[in-house]
CSV table of C-alpha atoms in Angstrom, one decimal:
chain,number,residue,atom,x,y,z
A,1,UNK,CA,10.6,182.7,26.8
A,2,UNK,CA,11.1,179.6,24.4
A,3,UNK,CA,14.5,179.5,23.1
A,4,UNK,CA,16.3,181.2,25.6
A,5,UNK,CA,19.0,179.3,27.6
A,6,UNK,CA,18.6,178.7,31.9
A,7,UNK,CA,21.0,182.0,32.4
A,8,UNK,CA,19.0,184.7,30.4
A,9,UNK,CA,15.5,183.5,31.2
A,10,UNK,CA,16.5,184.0,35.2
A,11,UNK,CA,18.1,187.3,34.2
A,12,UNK,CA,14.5,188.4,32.2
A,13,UNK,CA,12.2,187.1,35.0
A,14,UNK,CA,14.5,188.9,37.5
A,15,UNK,CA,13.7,192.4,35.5
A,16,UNK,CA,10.4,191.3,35.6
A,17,UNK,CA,9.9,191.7,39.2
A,18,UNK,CA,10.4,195.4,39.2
A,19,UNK,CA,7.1,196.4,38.2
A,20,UNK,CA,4.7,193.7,39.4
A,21,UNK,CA,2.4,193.2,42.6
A,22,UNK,CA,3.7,191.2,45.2
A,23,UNK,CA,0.8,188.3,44.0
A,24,UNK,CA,2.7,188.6,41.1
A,25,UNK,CA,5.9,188.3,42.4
A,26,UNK,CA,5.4,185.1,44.0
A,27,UNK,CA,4.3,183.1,41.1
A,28,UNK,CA,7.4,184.9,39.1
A,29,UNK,CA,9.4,183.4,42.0
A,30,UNK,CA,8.2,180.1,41.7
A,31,UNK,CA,9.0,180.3,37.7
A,32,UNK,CA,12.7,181.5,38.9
A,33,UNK,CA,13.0,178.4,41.3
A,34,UNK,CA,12.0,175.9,38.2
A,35,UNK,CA,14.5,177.8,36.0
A,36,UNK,CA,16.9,177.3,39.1
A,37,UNK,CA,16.1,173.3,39.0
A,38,UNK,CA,17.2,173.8,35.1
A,39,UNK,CA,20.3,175.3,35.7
A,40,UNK,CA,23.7,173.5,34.6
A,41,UNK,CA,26.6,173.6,37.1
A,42,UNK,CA,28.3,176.0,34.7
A,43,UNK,CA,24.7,178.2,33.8
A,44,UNK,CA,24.8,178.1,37.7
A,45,UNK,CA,28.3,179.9,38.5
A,46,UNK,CA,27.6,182.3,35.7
A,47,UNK,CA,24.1,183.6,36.7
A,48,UNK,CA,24.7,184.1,40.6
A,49,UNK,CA,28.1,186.3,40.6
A,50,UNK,CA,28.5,189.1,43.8
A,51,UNK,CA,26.5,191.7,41.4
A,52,UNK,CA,23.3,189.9,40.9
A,53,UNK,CA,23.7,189.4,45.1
A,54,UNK,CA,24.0,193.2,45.5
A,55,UNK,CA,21.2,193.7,42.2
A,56,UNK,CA,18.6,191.8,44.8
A,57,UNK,CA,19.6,193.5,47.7
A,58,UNK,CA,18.9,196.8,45.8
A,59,UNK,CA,15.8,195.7,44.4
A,60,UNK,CA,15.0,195.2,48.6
A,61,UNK,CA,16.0,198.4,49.3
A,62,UNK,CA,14.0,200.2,46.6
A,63,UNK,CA,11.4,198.2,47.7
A,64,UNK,CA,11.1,196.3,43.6
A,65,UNK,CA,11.0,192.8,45.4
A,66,UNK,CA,9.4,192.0,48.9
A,67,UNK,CA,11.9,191.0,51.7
A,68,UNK,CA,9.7,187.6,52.0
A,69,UNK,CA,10.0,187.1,48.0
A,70,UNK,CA,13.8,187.7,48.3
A,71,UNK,CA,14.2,185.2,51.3
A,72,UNK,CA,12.2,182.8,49.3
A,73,UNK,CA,14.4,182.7,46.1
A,74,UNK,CA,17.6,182.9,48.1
A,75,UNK,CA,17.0,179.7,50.0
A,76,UNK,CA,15.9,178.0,46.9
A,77,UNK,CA,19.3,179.4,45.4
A,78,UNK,CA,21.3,178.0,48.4
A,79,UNK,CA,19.5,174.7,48.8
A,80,UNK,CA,19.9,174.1,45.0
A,81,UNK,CA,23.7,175.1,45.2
A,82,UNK,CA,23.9,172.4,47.8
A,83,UNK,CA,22.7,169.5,46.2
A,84,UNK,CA,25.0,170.3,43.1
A,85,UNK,CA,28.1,170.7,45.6
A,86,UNK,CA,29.4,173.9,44.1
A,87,UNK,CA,31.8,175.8,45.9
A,88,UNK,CA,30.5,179.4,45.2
A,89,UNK,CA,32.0,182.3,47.8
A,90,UNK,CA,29.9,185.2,45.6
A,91,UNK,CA,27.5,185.5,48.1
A,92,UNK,CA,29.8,186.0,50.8
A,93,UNK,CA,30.7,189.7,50.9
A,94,UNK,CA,27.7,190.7,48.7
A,95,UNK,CA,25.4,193.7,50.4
A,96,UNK,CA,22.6,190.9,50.4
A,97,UNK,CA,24.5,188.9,52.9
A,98,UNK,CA,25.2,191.5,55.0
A,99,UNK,CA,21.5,192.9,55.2
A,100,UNK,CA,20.6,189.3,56.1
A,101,UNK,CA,23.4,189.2,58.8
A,102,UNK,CA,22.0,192.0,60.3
A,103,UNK,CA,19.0,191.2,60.3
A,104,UNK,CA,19.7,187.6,62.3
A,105,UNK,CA,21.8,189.3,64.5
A,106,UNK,CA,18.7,191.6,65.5
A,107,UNK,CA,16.5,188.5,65.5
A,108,UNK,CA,18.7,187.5,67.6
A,109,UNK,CA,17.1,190.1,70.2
A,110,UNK,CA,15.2,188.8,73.2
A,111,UNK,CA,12.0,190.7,72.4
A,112,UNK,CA,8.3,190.1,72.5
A,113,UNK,CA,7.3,188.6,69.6
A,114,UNK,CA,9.9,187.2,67.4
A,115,UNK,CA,9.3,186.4,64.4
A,116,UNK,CA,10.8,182.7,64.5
A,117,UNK,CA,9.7,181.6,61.1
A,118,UNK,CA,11.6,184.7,59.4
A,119,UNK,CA,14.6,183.8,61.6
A,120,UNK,CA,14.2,180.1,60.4
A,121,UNK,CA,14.1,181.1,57.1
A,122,UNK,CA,17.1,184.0,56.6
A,123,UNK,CA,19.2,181.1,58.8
A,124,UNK,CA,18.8,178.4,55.8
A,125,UNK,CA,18.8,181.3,53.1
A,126,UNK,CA,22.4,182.5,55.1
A,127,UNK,CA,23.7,179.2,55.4
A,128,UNK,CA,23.0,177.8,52.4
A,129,UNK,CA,24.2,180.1,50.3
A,130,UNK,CA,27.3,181.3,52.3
A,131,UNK,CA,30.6,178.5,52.3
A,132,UNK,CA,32.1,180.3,55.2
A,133,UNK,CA,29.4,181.8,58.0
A,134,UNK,CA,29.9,183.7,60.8
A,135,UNK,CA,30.7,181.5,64.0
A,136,UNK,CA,27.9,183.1,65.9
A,137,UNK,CA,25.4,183.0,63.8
A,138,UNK,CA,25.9,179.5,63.3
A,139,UNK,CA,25.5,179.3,67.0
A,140,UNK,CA,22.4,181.2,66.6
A,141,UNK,CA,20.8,179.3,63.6
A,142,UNK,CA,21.0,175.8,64.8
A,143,UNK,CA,18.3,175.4,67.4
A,144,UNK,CA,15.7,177.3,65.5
A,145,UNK,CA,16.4,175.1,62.3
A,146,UNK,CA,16.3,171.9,64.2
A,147,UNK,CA,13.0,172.7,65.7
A,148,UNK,CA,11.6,173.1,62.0
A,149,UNK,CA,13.9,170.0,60.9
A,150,UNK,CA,11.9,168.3,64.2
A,151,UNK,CA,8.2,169.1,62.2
A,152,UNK,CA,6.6,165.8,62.0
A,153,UNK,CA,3.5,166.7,59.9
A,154,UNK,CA,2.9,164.5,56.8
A,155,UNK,CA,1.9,166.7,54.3
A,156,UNK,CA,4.1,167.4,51.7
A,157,UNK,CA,4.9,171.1,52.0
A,158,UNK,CA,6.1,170.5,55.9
A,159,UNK,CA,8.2,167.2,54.4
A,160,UNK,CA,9.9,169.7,52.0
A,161,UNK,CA,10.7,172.4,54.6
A,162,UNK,CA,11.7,169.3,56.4
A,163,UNK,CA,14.5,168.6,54.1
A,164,UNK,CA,15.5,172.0,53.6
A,165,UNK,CA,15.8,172.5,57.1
A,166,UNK,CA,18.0,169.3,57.4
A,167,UNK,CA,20.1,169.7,54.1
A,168,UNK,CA,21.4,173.3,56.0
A,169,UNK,CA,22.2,171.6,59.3
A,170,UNK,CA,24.2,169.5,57.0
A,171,UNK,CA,25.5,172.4,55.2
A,172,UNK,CA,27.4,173.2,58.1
A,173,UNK,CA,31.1,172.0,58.5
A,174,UNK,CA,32.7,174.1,61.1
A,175,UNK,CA,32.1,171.5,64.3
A,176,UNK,CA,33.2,173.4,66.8
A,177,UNK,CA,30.8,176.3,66.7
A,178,UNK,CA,28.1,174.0,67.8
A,179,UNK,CA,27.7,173.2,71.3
A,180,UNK,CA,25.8,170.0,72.3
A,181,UNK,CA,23.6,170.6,74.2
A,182,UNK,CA,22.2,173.1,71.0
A,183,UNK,CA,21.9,169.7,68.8
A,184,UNK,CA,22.3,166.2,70.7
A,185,UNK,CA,18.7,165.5,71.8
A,186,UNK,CA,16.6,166.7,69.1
A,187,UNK,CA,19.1,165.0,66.3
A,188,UNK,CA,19.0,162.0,67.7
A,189,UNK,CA,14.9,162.1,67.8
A,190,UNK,CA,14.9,163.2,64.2
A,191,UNK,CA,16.8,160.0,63.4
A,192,UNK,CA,15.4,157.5,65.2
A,193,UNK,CA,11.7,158.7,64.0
A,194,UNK,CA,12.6,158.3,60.4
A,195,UNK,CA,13.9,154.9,61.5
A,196,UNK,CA,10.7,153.8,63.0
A,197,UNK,CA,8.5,155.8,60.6
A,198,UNK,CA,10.6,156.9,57.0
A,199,UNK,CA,9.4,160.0,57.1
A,200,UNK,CA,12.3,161.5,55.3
A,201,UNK,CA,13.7,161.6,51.7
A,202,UNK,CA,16.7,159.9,50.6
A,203,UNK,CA,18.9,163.6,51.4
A,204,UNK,CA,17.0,164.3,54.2
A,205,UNK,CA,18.2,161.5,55.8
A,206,UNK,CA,21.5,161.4,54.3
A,207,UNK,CA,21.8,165.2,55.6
A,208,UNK,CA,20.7,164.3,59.2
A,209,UNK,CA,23.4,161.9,59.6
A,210,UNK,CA,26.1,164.1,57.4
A,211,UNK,CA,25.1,166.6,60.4
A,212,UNK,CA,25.8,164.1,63.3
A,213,UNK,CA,29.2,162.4,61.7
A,214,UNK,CA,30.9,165.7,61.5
A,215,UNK,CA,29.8,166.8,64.9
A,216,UNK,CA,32.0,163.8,66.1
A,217,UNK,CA,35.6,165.3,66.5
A,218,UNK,CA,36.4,164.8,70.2
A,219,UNK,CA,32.9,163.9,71.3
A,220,UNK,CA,32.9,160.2,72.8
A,221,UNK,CA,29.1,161.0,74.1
A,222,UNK,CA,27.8,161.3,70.6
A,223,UNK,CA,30.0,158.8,69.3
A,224,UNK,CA,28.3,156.1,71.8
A,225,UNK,CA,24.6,157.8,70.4
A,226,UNK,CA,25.9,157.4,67.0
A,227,UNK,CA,27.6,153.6,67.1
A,228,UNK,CA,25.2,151.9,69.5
A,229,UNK,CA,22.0,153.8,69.7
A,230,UNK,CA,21.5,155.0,66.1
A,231,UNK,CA,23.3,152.4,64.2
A,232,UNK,CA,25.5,154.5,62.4
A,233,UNK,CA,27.0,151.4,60.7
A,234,UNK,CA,23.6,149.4,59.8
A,235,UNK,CA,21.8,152.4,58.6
A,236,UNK,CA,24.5,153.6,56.2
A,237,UNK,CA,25.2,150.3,55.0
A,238,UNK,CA,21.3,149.4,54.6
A,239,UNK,CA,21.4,153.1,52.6
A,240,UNK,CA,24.2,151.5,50.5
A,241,UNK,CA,23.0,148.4,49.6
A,242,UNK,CA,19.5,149.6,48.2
A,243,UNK,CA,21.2,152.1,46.6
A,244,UNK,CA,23.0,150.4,44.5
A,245,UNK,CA,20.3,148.2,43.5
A,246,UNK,CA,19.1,150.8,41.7
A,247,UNK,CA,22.0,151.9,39.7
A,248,UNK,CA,23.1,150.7,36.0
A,249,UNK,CA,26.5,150.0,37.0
A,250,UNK,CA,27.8,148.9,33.2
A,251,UNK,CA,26.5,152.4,32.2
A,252,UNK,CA,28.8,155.1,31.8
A,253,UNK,CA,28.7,157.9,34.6
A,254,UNK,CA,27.1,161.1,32.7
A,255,UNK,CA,26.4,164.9,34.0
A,256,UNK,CA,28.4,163.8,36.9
A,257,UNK,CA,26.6,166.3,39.8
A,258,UNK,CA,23.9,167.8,37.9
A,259,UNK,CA,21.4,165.2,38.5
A,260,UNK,CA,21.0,165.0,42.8
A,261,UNK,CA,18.2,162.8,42.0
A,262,UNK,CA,20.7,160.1,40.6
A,263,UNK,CA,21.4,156.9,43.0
A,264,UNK,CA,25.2,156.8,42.5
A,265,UNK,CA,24.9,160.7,43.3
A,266,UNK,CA,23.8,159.4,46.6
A,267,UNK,CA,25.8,156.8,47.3
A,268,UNK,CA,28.8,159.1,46.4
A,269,UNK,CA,27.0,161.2,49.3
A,270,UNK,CA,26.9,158.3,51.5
A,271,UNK,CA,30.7,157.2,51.0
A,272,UNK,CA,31.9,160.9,51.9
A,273,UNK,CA,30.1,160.6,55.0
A,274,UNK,CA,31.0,157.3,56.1
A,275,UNK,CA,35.3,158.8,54.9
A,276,UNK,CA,34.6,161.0,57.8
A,277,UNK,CA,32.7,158.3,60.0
A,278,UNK,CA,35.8,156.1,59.9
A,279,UNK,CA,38.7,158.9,60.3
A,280,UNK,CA,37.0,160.4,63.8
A,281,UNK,CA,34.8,157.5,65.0
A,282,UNK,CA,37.0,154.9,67.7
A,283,UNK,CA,34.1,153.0,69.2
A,284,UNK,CA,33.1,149.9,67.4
A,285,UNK,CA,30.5,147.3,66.9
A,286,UNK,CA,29.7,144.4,65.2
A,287,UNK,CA,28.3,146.4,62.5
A,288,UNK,CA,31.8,147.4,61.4
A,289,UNK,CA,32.2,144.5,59.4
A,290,UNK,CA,28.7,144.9,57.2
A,291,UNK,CA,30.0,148.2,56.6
A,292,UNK,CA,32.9,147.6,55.5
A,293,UNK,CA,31.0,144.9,53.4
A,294,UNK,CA,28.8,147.0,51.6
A,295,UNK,CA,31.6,149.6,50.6
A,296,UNK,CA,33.7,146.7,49.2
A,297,UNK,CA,30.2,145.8,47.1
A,298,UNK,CA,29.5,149.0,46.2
A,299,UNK,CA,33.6,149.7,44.9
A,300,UNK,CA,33.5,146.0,43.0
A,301,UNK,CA,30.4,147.7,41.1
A,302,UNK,CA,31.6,151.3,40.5
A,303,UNK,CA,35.0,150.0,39.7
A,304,UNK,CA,34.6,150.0,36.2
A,305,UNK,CA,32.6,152.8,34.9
A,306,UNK,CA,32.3,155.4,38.1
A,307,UNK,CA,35.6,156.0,39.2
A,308,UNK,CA,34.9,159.2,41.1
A,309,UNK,CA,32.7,156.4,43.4
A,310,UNK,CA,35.6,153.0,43.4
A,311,UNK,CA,38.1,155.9,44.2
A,312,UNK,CA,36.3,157.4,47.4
A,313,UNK,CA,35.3,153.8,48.6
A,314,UNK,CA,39.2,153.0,48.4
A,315,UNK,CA,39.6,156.0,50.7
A,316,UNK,CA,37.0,155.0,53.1
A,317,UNK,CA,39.1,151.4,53.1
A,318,UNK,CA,42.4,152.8,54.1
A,319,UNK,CA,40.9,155.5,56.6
A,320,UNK,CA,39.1,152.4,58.4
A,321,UNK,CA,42.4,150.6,57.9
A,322,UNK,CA,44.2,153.6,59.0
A,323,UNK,CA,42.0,154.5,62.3
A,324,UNK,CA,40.0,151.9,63.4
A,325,UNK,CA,39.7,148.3,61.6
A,326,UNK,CA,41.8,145.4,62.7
A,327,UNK,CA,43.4,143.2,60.1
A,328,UNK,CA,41.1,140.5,60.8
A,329,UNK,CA,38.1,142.6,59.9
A,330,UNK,CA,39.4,144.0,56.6
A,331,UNK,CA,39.9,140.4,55.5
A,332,UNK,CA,36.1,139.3,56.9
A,333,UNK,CA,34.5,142.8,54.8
A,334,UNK,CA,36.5,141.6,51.7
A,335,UNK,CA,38.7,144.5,51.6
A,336,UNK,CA,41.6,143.3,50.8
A,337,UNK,CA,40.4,140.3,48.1
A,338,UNK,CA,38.6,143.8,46.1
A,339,UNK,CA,41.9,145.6,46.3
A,340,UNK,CA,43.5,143.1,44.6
A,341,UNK,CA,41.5,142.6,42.0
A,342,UNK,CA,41.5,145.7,40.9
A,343,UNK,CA,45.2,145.9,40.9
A,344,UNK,CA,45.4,143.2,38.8
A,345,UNK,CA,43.3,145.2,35.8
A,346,UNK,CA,44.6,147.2,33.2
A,347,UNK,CA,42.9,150.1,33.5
A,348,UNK,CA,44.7,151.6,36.3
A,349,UNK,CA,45.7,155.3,36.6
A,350,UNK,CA,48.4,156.6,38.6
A,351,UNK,CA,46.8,157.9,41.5
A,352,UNK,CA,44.3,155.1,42.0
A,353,UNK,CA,47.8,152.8,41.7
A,354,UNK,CA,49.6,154.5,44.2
A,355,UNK,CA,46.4,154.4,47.1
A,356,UNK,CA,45.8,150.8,46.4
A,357,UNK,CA,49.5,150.4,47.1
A,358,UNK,CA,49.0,152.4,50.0
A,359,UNK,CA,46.4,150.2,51.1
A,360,UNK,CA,48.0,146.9,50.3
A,361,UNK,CA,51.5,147.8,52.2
A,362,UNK,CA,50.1,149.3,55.4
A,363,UNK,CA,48.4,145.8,55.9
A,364,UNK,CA,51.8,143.8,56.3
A,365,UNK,CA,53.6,147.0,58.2
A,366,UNK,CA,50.7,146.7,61.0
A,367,UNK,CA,51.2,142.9,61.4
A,368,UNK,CA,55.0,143.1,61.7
A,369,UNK,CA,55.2,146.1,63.9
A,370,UNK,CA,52.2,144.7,65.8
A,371,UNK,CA,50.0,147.9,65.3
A,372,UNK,CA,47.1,145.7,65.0
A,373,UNK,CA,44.3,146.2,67.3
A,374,UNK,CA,44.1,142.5,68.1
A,375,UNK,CA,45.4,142.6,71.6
A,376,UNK,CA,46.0,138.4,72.0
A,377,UNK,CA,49.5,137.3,70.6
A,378,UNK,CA,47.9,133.9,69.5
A,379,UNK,CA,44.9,135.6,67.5
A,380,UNK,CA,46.9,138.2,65.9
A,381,UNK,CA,49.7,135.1,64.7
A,382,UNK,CA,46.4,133.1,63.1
A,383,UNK,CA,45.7,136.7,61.2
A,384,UNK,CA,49.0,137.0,59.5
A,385,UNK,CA,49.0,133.0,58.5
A,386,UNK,CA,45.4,133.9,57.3
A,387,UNK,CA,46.5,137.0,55.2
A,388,UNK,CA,49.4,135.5,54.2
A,389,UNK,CA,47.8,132.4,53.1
A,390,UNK,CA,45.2,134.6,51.5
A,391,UNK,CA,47.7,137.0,50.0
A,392,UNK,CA,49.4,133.4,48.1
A,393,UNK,CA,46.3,133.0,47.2
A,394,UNK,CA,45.4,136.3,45.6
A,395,UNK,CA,49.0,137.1,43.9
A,396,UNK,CA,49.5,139.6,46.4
A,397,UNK,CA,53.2,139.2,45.8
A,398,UNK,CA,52.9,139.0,42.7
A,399,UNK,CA,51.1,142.1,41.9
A,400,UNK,CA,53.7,144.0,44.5
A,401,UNK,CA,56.4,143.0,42.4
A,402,UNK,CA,54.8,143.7,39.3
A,403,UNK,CA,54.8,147.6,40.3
A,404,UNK,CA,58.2,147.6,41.9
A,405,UNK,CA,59.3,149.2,38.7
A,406,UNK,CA,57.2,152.5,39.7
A,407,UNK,CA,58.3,152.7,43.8
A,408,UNK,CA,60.8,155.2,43.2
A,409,UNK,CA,58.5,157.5,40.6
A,410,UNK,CA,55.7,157.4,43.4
A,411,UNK,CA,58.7,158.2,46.1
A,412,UNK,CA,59.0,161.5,44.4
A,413,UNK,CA,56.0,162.1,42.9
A,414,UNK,CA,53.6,161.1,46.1
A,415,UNK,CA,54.7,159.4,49.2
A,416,UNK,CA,58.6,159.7,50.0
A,417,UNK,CA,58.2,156.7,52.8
A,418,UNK,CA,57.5,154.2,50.2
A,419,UNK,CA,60.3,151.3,50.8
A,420,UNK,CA,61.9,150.2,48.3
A,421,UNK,CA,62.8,146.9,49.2
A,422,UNK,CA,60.2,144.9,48.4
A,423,UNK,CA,60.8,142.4,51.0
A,424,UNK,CA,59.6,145.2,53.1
A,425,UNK,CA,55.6,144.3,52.2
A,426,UNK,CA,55.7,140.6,53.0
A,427,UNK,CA,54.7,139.1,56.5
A,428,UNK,CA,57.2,136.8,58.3
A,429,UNK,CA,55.0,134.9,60.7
C-alpha cells in the first residue's frame, strides 16, 4: 500500500484479515506489527481508540481472526505503547479487555492441563496495554511472567520474549499488589545472570531493575538485595556513563519519544528510575557517591540541548538531597558545583530557576538546623567551612542575590515557604 500513511495501512490490513486462512493471517500480523514499529506517537493515539478494541474483539467472536492471532498483535500493541510512554486508557473498558480478563481469571483455574504459555501471553497482552489492571490479576500474572522473563536460552526469539516478558513486569506500578515472596528470588537471579552473562538488551535490563526499584516502598529486605547484593548504585551508574558515550550531546533533541532505540531515550529511562531509587531507598553504600557522579555528568552534558534530561537529573539531585545524601556527599558527586553553573547561564526558564533554587537553599537550611545526616559535631562543622568556602568560591551568594528580585513571584506562583530574607540561605559556622 505505497503512499498510504502508518494509520490507514493498519486500518486496510486489519479488513484484510476477515477473509484469509489463519497461515495467512499470521504473516498479515507480522506486516501489522512493522506498521506498528512505524507508527508516530500521534498515528498511535489515533489508530487504537475503544472501537477498534471492541472491532477485534468482534472479529474473535465471529471467528474473522484466531484468538492466538489477536493475542499476538495485542501484545505487540501494548509492548510498543510502552516503549513510546503513551498514556492510552482506550483499552481499558473495551469488550477486548474484558474477554481477555475473563479468560485469565478462568486460567486462573487449578485444572489439569493449563495452558501456561496462553496465560503468559494474555498477562503481557493485559498488562501492557491496560494503565490501570485489576489488582488480582496482577497478582496472578507475575509469577507466570517471571518464569518466562527467567528463560535463559540464547537464541534470539527466547531473548525477545525475554524482554517482552521483562518490559510488562516493569509495566507494573501499583507495588502493593505484589507480594514478595511472588517476585524476590527469581528477580534477583534474573539480575545477577545478566551481570555475570549480559544476556539482556539495554530495556530489558533497564525494565528488570524499573521492576525491583518500585517494589521498594516499605520493604528494607529488598532494599538490602537491591543496595548491597545487586549494586543498584554501580550498575545504574555504569548504565549511565556508557550511555552517554554514545550520545551527540551538541545535537538538538528531535522526535523526543518516538525513537526507544535512542541513547538519551534511555538514559531519560534510567534517571526516572534512579528519581524513584533515591525518594524510597534509606540504606546506603559507598556507591552513592558514583551515582550521584554520573547524574551530575550526565546533567553538565544534557544541560544545553536536552532539557527534558538536565531537568529530571536536577530532580534526582534534590530527592537524594531531600531523602538520603549528606551534605558532604553532594559536594564529593559535584552536585552542587553543576547547580551552579547552570544558574549562572542565560538560558534559564522559570521552572528550572525555581528547582535549582530549591536545591541550592535546602543545602544551607540542613547545615544550620543540623538536619544533616553527619552525626559527629566536628565533621558536620568541617562540611559547612567546606561548602561555604566552596560556595565563595562558586558565587553562590552571588547568584542567590542575583534572583532575589523573583523570591516573591516564585512565593506565589510555586513555593509559599520561600524566605525572603536572603540572609536566610547563608551558613554561619
Amino acid at each position: 500500500m505505497p503512499g498510504m500513511d502508518n494509520s490507514k495501512k493498519f486500518n486496510g490490513l486489519l479488513s484484510e484479515l476477515e477473509d484469509c486462512t489463519e497461515i495467512e493471517q499470521k504473516e498479515i500480523v507480522e506486516e501489522m506489527k512493522r506498521v506498528i514499529d512505524e507508527m508516530s506517537n500521534d498515528e498511535f493515539r489515533s489508530v487504537f481508540t475503544k472501537e477498534i478494541f471492541n472491532k477485534i474483539d468482534k472479529m474473535i467472536e465471529e471467528k474473522k481472526i484466531s484468538l492466538e492471532n489477536a493475542i499476538c498483535l495485542s501484545k505487540h500493541l501494548g509492548y510498543c505503547k510502552v516503549k513510546k510512554i503513551l498514556f492510552i486508557l482506550s483499552f481499558e473498558g473495551s469488550s477486548l479487555c474484558k474477554r481477555f480478563e475473563k479468560m485469565m481469571n478462568n486460567k486462573n483455574d487449578k485444572k489439569e492441563g493449563k495452558n501456561e504459555k496462553l496465560l503468559v501471553d494474555l498477562s503481557e497482552s493485559y498488562l501492557l496495554m491496560n494503565p490501570l489492571p485489576s489488582p488480582e490479576l496482577i497478582s496472578i500474572s507475575v509469577p507466570c511472567i517471571l518464569k518466562a522473563a527467567s528463560d535463559k536460552e540464547e537464541n534470539e526469539e527466547a531473548k525477545k520474549k525475554v524482554e517482552i516478558a521483562l518490559v510488562t513486569l516493569g509495566s507494573i506500578d501499583k507495588w502493593e499488589c505484589v507480594g514478595q515472596e511472588l517476585y524476590l528470588h527469581e528477580i534477583r537471579e534474573i539480575i545477577q545472570y545478566h551481570q555475570e552473562h549480559h544476556n539482556l538488551s539495554r530495556f530489558a535490563y533497564h525494565s528488570a531493575w524499573k521492576f525491583s526499584i518500585l517494589r521498594l516502598y516499605r520493604n528494607r529486605e529488598l532494599e538490602e538485595v537491591v543496595v548491597n547484593e545487586l549494586h543498584f548504585g554501580r550498575e545504574a551508574a555504569r548504565e549511565l556513563d556508557e550511555l552517554a558515550k554514545c550520545v551527540d550531546w551538541k545535537g538538538r533533541e528531535e522526535r523526543w519519544g518516538e525513537d526507544e532505540a535512542k541513547e538519551a531515550y534511555m538514559i531519560w529511562k534510567w534517571v526516572n528510575v534512579i528519581f524513584d531509587y533515591f525518594s524510597m531507598c534509606e540504606l546506603l553504600n559507598k556507591e552513592f557517591i558514583v551515582l550521584l557522579s554520573s547524574i551530575v555528568r550526565v546533567f553538565r552534558a544534557a544541560r544545553d540541548n536536552y532539557e527534558i534530561i538536565s531537568l529530571r537529573c536536577i530532580l534526582a539531585l534534590k530527592e537524594a538531597e531531600n531523602r538520603a545524601v549528606k551534605v558532604d556527599d553532594l559536594l564529593k558527586g559535584g552536585a552542587v558545583n553543576a547547580v551552579l553553573e547552570k544558574m549562572q547561564l542565560q538560558t534559564l526558564n522559570k521552572f528550572e530557576t525555581y528547582e535549582f533554587l530549591l536545591f541550592l537553599i535546602e543545602i544551607p537550611i540542613r547545615l544550620k538546623e543540623k538536619k544533616d545526616r553527619t552525626a559527629d559535631k566536628a565533621k558536620r562543622k568541617a562540611t559547612k567551612k567546606e561548602f561555604l568556602e566552596k560556595m565563595e568560591e562558586l558565587g553562590y551568594e552571588d547568584t542567590i542575590t542575583s534572583f532575589y528580585g523573583i523570591f516573591r513571584f516564585i512565593n506565589m506562583s510555586y513555593y509559599p515557604q520561600i524566605s525572603l530574607d536572603v540572609s536566610d540561605y547563608f551558613v554561619n559556622v
